[in-house]
PDB file of N, CA and C in Angstrom:
ATOM      1  N   UNK A   1     -31.084 -59.434 -85.102  1.00  0.00           N
ATOM      2  CA  UNK A   1     -32.511 -59.688 -84.896  1.00  0.00           C
ATOM      3  C   UNK A   1     -32.685 -60.753 -83.802  1.00  0.00           C
ATOM      4  N   UNK A   2     -33.640 -60.526 -82.937  1.00  0.00           N
ATOM      5  CA  UNK A   2     -33.878 -61.436 -81.820  1.00  0.00           C
ATOM      6  C   UNK A   2     -34.547 -62.713 -82.303  1.00  0.00           C
ATOM      7  N   UNK A   3     -34.195 -63.776 -81.648  1.00  0.00           N
ATOM      8  CA  UNK A   3     -34.764 -65.086 -81.970  1.00  0.00           C
ATOM      9  C   UNK A   3     -36.061 -65.281 -81.183  1.00  0.00           C
ATOM     10  N   UNK A   4     -37.132 -65.811 -81.809  1.00  0.00           N
ATOM     11  CA  UNK A   4     -38.385 -66.017 -81.074  1.00  0.00           C
ATOM     12  C   UNK A   4     -38.210 -67.078 -79.978  1.00  0.00           C
ATOM     13  N   UNK A   5     -38.847 -66.816 -78.841  1.00  0.00           N
ATOM     14  CA  UNK A   5     -38.782 -67.743 -77.713  1.00  0.00           C
ATOM     15  C   UNK A   5     -40.039 -68.617 -77.759  1.00  0.00           C
ATOM     16  N   UNK A   6     -39.947 -69.719 -78.486  1.00  0.00           N
ATOM     17  CA  UNK A   6     -41.109 -70.581 -78.688  1.00  0.00           C
ATOM     18  C   UNK A   6     -41.577 -71.240 -77.401  1.00  0.00           C
ATOM     19  N   UNK A   7     -40.669 -71.563 -76.508  1.00  0.00           N
ATOM     20  CA  UNK A   7     -41.081 -72.211 -75.264  1.00  0.00           C
ATOM     21  C   UNK A   7     -41.893 -71.253 -74.397  1.00  0.00           C
ATOM     22  N   UNK A   8     -41.567 -69.945 -74.415  1.00  0.00           N
ATOM     23  CA  UNK A   8     -42.363 -68.969 -73.678  1.00  0.00           C
ATOM     24  C   UNK A   8     -43.762 -68.882 -74.270  1.00  0.00           C
ATOM     25  N   UNK A   9     -43.846 -68.817 -75.600  1.00  0.00           N
ATOM     26  CA  UNK A   9     -45.152 -68.738 -76.261  1.00  0.00           C
ATOM     27  C   UNK A   9     -45.993 -69.974 -75.961  1.00  0.00           C
ATOM     28  N   UNK A  10     -45.362 -71.136 -75.982  1.00  0.00           N
ATOM     29  CA  UNK A  10     -46.080 -72.376 -75.693  1.00  0.00           C
ATOM     30  C   UNK A  10     -46.590 -72.370 -74.261  1.00  0.00           C
ATOM     31  N   UNK A  11     -45.754 -71.910 -73.318  1.00  0.00           N
ATOM     32  CA  UNK A  11     -46.152 -71.864 -71.916  1.00  0.00           C
ATOM     33  C   UNK A  11     -47.332 -70.915 -71.723  1.00  0.00           C
ATOM     34  N   UNK A  12     -47.336 -69.787 -72.431  1.00  0.00           N
ATOM     35  CA  UNK A  12     -48.438 -68.838 -72.334  1.00  0.00           C
ATOM     36  C   UNK A  12     -49.731 -69.454 -72.851  1.00  0.00           C
ATOM     37  N   UNK A  13     -49.644 -70.197 -73.953  1.00  0.00           N
ATOM     38  CA  UNK A  13     -50.832 -70.881 -74.490  1.00  0.00           C
ATOM     39  C   UNK A  13     -51.345 -71.915 -73.499  1.00  0.00           C
ATOM     40  N   UNK A  14     -50.424 -72.666 -72.883  1.00  0.00           N
ATOM     41  CA  UNK A  14     -50.823 -73.676 -71.901  1.00  0.00           C
ATOM     42  C   UNK A  14     -51.494 -73.032 -70.688  1.00  0.00           C
ATOM     43  N   UNK A  15     -50.949 -71.896 -70.225  1.00  0.00           N
ATOM     44  CA  UNK A  15     -51.544 -71.205 -69.084  1.00  0.00           C
ATOM     45  C   UNK A  15     -52.937 -70.688 -69.430  1.00  0.00           C
ATOM     46  N   UNK A  16     -53.110 -70.149 -70.626  1.00  0.00           N
ATOM     47  CA  UNK A  16     -54.418 -69.641 -71.049  1.00  0.00           C
ATOM     48  C   UNK A  16     -55.422 -70.785 -71.131  1.00  0.00           C
ATOM     49  N   UNK A  17     -54.984 -71.917 -71.643  1.00  0.00           N
ATOM     50  CA  UNK A  17     -55.860 -73.090 -71.760  1.00  0.00           C
ATOM     51  C   UNK A  17     -56.270 -73.596 -70.372  1.00  0.00           C
ATOM     52  N   UNK A  18     -55.312 -73.649 -69.447  1.00  0.00           N
ATOM     53  CA  UNK A  18     -55.610 -74.103 -68.094  1.00  0.00           C
ATOM     54  C   UNK A  18     -56.563 -73.135 -67.392  1.00  0.00           C
ATOM     55  N   UNK A  19     -56.371 -71.826 -67.609  1.00  0.00           N
ATOM     56  CA  UNK A  19     -57.246 -70.823 -66.996  1.00  0.00           C
ATOM     57  C   UNK A  19     -58.667 -70.966 -67.525  1.00  0.00           C
ATOM     58  N   UNK A  20     -58.806 -71.161 -68.833  1.00  0.00           N
ATOM     59  CA  UNK A  20     -60.128 -71.316 -69.437  1.00  0.00           C
ATOM     60  C   UNK A  20     -60.818 -72.566 -68.897  1.00  0.00           C
ATOM     61  N   UNK A  21     -60.056 -73.657 -68.763  1.00  0.00           N
ATOM     62  CA  UNK A  21     -60.620 -74.902 -68.243  1.00  0.00           C
ATOM     63  C   UNK A  21     -61.072 -74.728 -66.788  1.00  0.00           C
ATOM     64  N   UNK A  22     -60.275 -74.029 -65.990  1.00  0.00           N
ATOM     65  CA  UNK A  22     -60.625 -73.801 -64.580  1.00  0.00           C
ATOM     66  C   UNK A  22     -61.893 -72.952 -64.484  1.00  0.00           C
ATOM     67  N   UNK A  23     -62.006 -71.935 -65.338  1.00  0.00           N
ATOM     68  CA  UNK A  23     -63.213 -71.096 -65.329  1.00  0.00           C
ATOM     69  C   UNK A  23     -64.436 -71.914 -65.705  1.00  0.00           C
ATOM     70  N   UNK A  24     -64.284 -72.777 -66.679  1.00  0.00           N
ATOM     71  CA  UNK A  24     -65.399 -73.619 -67.112  1.00  0.00           C
ATOM     72  C   UNK A  24     -65.831 -74.562 -65.987  1.00  0.00           C
ATOM     73  N   UNK A  25     -64.866 -75.160 -65.299  1.00  0.00           N
ATOM     74  CA  UNK A  25     -65.178 -76.046 -64.178  1.00  0.00           C
ATOM     75  C   UNK A  25     -65.873 -75.276 -63.055  1.00  0.00           C
ATOM     76  N   UNK A  26     -65.420 -74.038 -62.805  1.00  0.00           N
ATOM     77  CA  UNK A  26     -66.037 -73.229 -61.750  1.00  0.00           C
ATOM     78  C   UNK A  26     -67.479 -72.894 -62.107  1.00  0.00           C
ATOM     79  N   UNK A  27     -67.730 -72.554 -63.368  1.00  0.00           N
ATOM     80  CA  UNK A  27     -69.098 -72.268 -63.807  1.00  0.00           C
ATOM     81  C   UNK A  27     -69.977 -73.511 -63.681  1.00  0.00           C
ATOM     82  N   UNK A  28     -69.434 -74.645 -64.026  1.00  0.00           N
ATOM     83  CA  UNK A  28     -70.178 -75.906 -63.937  1.00  0.00           C
ATOM     84  C   UNK A  28     -70.525 -76.212 -62.476  1.00  0.00           C
ATOM     85  N   UNK A  29     -69.564 -76.000 -61.587  1.00  0.00           N
ATOM     86  CA  UNK A  29     -69.804 -76.240 -60.162  1.00  0.00           C
ATOM     87  C   UNK A  29     -70.839 -75.261 -59.622  1.00  0.00           C
ATOM     88  N   UNK A  30     -70.787 -74.020 -60.082  1.00  0.00           N
ATOM     89  CA  UNK A  30     -71.748 -73.014 -59.620  1.00  0.00           C
ATOM     90  C   UNK A  30     -73.155 -73.376 -60.085  1.00  0.00           C
ATOM     91  N   UNK A  31     -73.289 -73.845 -61.296  1.00  0.00           N
ATOM     92  CA  UNK A  31     -74.605 -74.270 -61.795  1.00  0.00           C
ATOM     93  C   UNK A  31     -75.113 -75.453 -60.988  1.00  0.00           C
ATOM     94  N   UNK A  32     -74.229 -76.363 -60.661  1.00  0.00           N
ATOM     95  CA  UNK A  32     -74.632 -77.549 -59.901  1.00  0.00           C
ATOM     96  C   UNK A  32     -75.094 -77.147 -58.503  1.00  0.00           C
ATOM     97  N   UNK A  33     -74.381 -76.214 -57.863  1.00  0.00           N
ATOM     98  CA  UNK A  33     -74.772 -75.738 -56.535  1.00  0.00           C
ATOM     99  C   UNK A  33     -76.102 -74.999 -56.586  1.00  0.00           C
ATOM    100  N   UNK A  34     -76.359 -74.291 -57.681  1.00  0.00           N
ATOM    101  CA  UNK A  34     -77.591 -73.510 -57.811  1.00  0.00           C
ATOM    102  C   UNK A  34     -78.780 -74.402 -58.138  1.00  0.00           C
ATOM    103  N   UNK A  35     -78.522 -75.642 -58.476  1.00  0.00           N
ATOM    104  CA  UNK A  35     -79.600 -76.577 -58.771  1.00  0.00           C
ATOM    105  C   UNK A  35     -80.078 -76.520 -60.202  1.00  0.00           C
ATOM    106  N   UNK A  36     -79.379 -75.805 -61.035  1.00  0.00           N
ATOM    107  CA  UNK A  36     -79.749 -75.747 -62.449  1.00  0.00           C
ATOM    108  C   UNK A  36     -79.202 -76.984 -63.145  1.00  0.00           C
ATOM    109  N   UNK A  37     -79.983 -77.556 -64.032  1.00  0.00           N
ATOM    110  CA  UNK A  37     -79.475 -78.725 -64.754  1.00  0.00           C
ATOM    111  C   UNK A  37     -78.390 -78.311 -65.730  1.00  0.00           C
ATOM    112  N   UNK A  38     -77.495 -79.233 -65.985  1.00  0.00           N
ATOM    113  CA  UNK A  38     -76.449 -78.961 -66.959  1.00  0.00           C
ATOM    114  C   UNK A  38     -77.056 -78.936 -68.352  1.00  0.00           C
ATOM    115  N   UNK A  39     -76.488 -78.147 -69.213  1.00  0.00           N
ATOM    116  CA  UNK A  39     -76.954 -78.077 -70.592  1.00  0.00           C
ATOM    117  C   UNK A  39     -76.584 -79.387 -71.286  1.00  0.00           C
ATOM    118  N   UNK A  40     -77.545 -80.043 -71.920  1.00  0.00           N
ATOM    119  CA  UNK A  40     -77.216 -81.287 -72.622  1.00  0.00           C
ATOM    120  C   UNK A  40     -76.319 -80.982 -73.806  1.00  0.00           C
ATOM    121  N   UNK A  41     -75.376 -81.908 -74.057  1.00  0.00           N
ATOM    122  CA  UNK A  41     -74.463 -81.693 -75.178  1.00  0.00           C
ATOM    123  C   UNK A  41     -75.205 -81.815 -76.498  1.00  0.00           C
ATOM    124  N   UNK A  42     -76.053 -82.832 -76.612  1.00  0.00           N
ATOM    125  CA  UNK A  42     -76.903 -82.960 -77.791  1.00  0.00           C
ATOM    126  C   UNK A  42     -77.934 -84.042 -77.536  1.00  0.00           C
ATOM    127  N   UNK A  43     -79.058 -83.950 -78.223  1.00  0.00           N
ATOM    128  CA  UNK A  43     -80.102 -84.950 -78.064  1.00  0.00           C
ATOM    129  C   UNK A  43     -79.707 -86.261 -78.725  1.00  0.00           C
ATOM    130  N   UNK A  44     -78.810 -86.193 -79.698  1.00  0.00           N
ATOM    131  CA  UNK A  44     -78.392 -87.386 -80.415  1.00  0.00           C
ATOM    132  C   UNK A  44     -77.458 -88.247 -79.582  1.00  0.00           C
ATOM    133  N   UNK A  45     -76.866 -87.699 -78.537  1.00  0.00           N
ATOM    134  CA  UNK A  45     -75.932 -88.456 -77.716  1.00  0.00           C
ATOM    135  C   UNK A  45     -76.642 -89.622 -77.033  1.00  0.00           C
ATOM    136  N   UNK A  46     -77.873 -89.393 -76.540  1.00  0.00           N
ATOM    137  CA  UNK A  46     -78.609 -90.480 -75.904  1.00  0.00           C
ATOM    138  C   UNK A  46     -78.971 -91.563 -76.910  1.00  0.00           C
ATOM    139  N   UNK A  47     -79.360 -91.185 -78.094  1.00  0.00           N
ATOM    140  CA  UNK A  47     -79.722 -92.153 -79.118  1.00  0.00           C
ATOM    141  C   UNK A  47     -78.501 -92.979 -79.525  1.00  0.00           C
ATOM    142  N   UNK A  48     -77.339 -92.336 -79.566  1.00  0.00           N
ATOM    143  CA  UNK A  48     -76.124 -93.039 -79.954  1.00  0.00           C
ATOM    144  C   UNK A  48     -75.719 -94.058 -78.892  1.00  0.00           C
ATOM    145  N   UNK A  49     -76.061 -93.812 -77.631  1.00  0.00           N
ATOM    146  CA  UNK A  49     -75.713 -94.728 -76.560  1.00  0.00           C
ATOM    147  C   UNK A  49     -76.761 -95.818 -76.361  1.00  0.00           C
ATOM    148  N   UNK A  50     -77.838 -95.766 -77.124  1.00  0.00           N
ATOM    149  CA  UNK A  50     -78.849 -96.790 -77.024  1.00  0.00           C
ATOM    150  C   UNK A  50     -79.956 -96.470 -76.059  1.00  0.00           C
ATOM    151  N   UNK A  51     -80.011 -95.243 -75.543  1.00  0.00           N
ATOM    152  CA  UNK A  51     -81.072 -94.843 -74.642  1.00  0.00           C
ATOM    153  C   UNK A  51     -82.293 -94.439 -75.447  1.00  0.00           C
ATOM    154  N   UNK A  52     -83.487 -94.835 -75.012  1.00  0.00           N
ATOM    155  CA  UNK A  52     -84.693 -94.416 -75.725  1.00  0.00           C
ATOM    156  C   UNK A  52     -84.929 -92.932 -75.505  1.00  0.00           C
ATOM    157  N   UNK A  53     -85.597 -92.262 -76.420  1.00  0.00           N
ATOM    158  CA  UNK A  53     -85.875 -90.832 -76.234  1.00  0.00           C
ATOM    159  C   UNK A  53     -86.800 -90.608 -75.038  1.00  0.00           C
ATOM    160  N   UNK A  54     -86.573 -89.516 -74.335  1.00  0.00           N
ATOM    161  CA  UNK A  54     -87.362 -89.202 -73.145  1.00  0.00           C
ATOM    162  C   UNK A  54     -88.694 -88.601 -73.570  1.00  0.00           C
ATOM    163  N   UNK A  55     -89.783 -89.092 -72.972  1.00  0.00           N
ATOM    164  CA  UNK A  55     -91.106 -88.549 -73.240  1.00  0.00           C
ATOM    165  C   UNK A  55     -91.517 -87.686 -72.070  1.00  0.00           C
ATOM    166  N   UNK A  56     -91.706 -86.398 -72.316  1.00  0.00           N
ATOM    167  CA  UNK A  56     -92.058 -85.468 -71.239  1.00  0.00           C
ATOM    168  C   UNK A  56     -93.529 -85.377 -71.067  1.00  0.00           C
TER     169      UNK A  56
END
């Protein structure tokens, strides 16, 4: 019976992770070039940093 090649599997996972990260960065750059605002991570993030809520 063949022995599993764990280092190959790990390398494949790392490559997939790097590819996903690169795609995400490219999408972010494309949104920035198009002038669209970035999606806020959460409204609570500003409150946690001590920023007052924005009044529109």
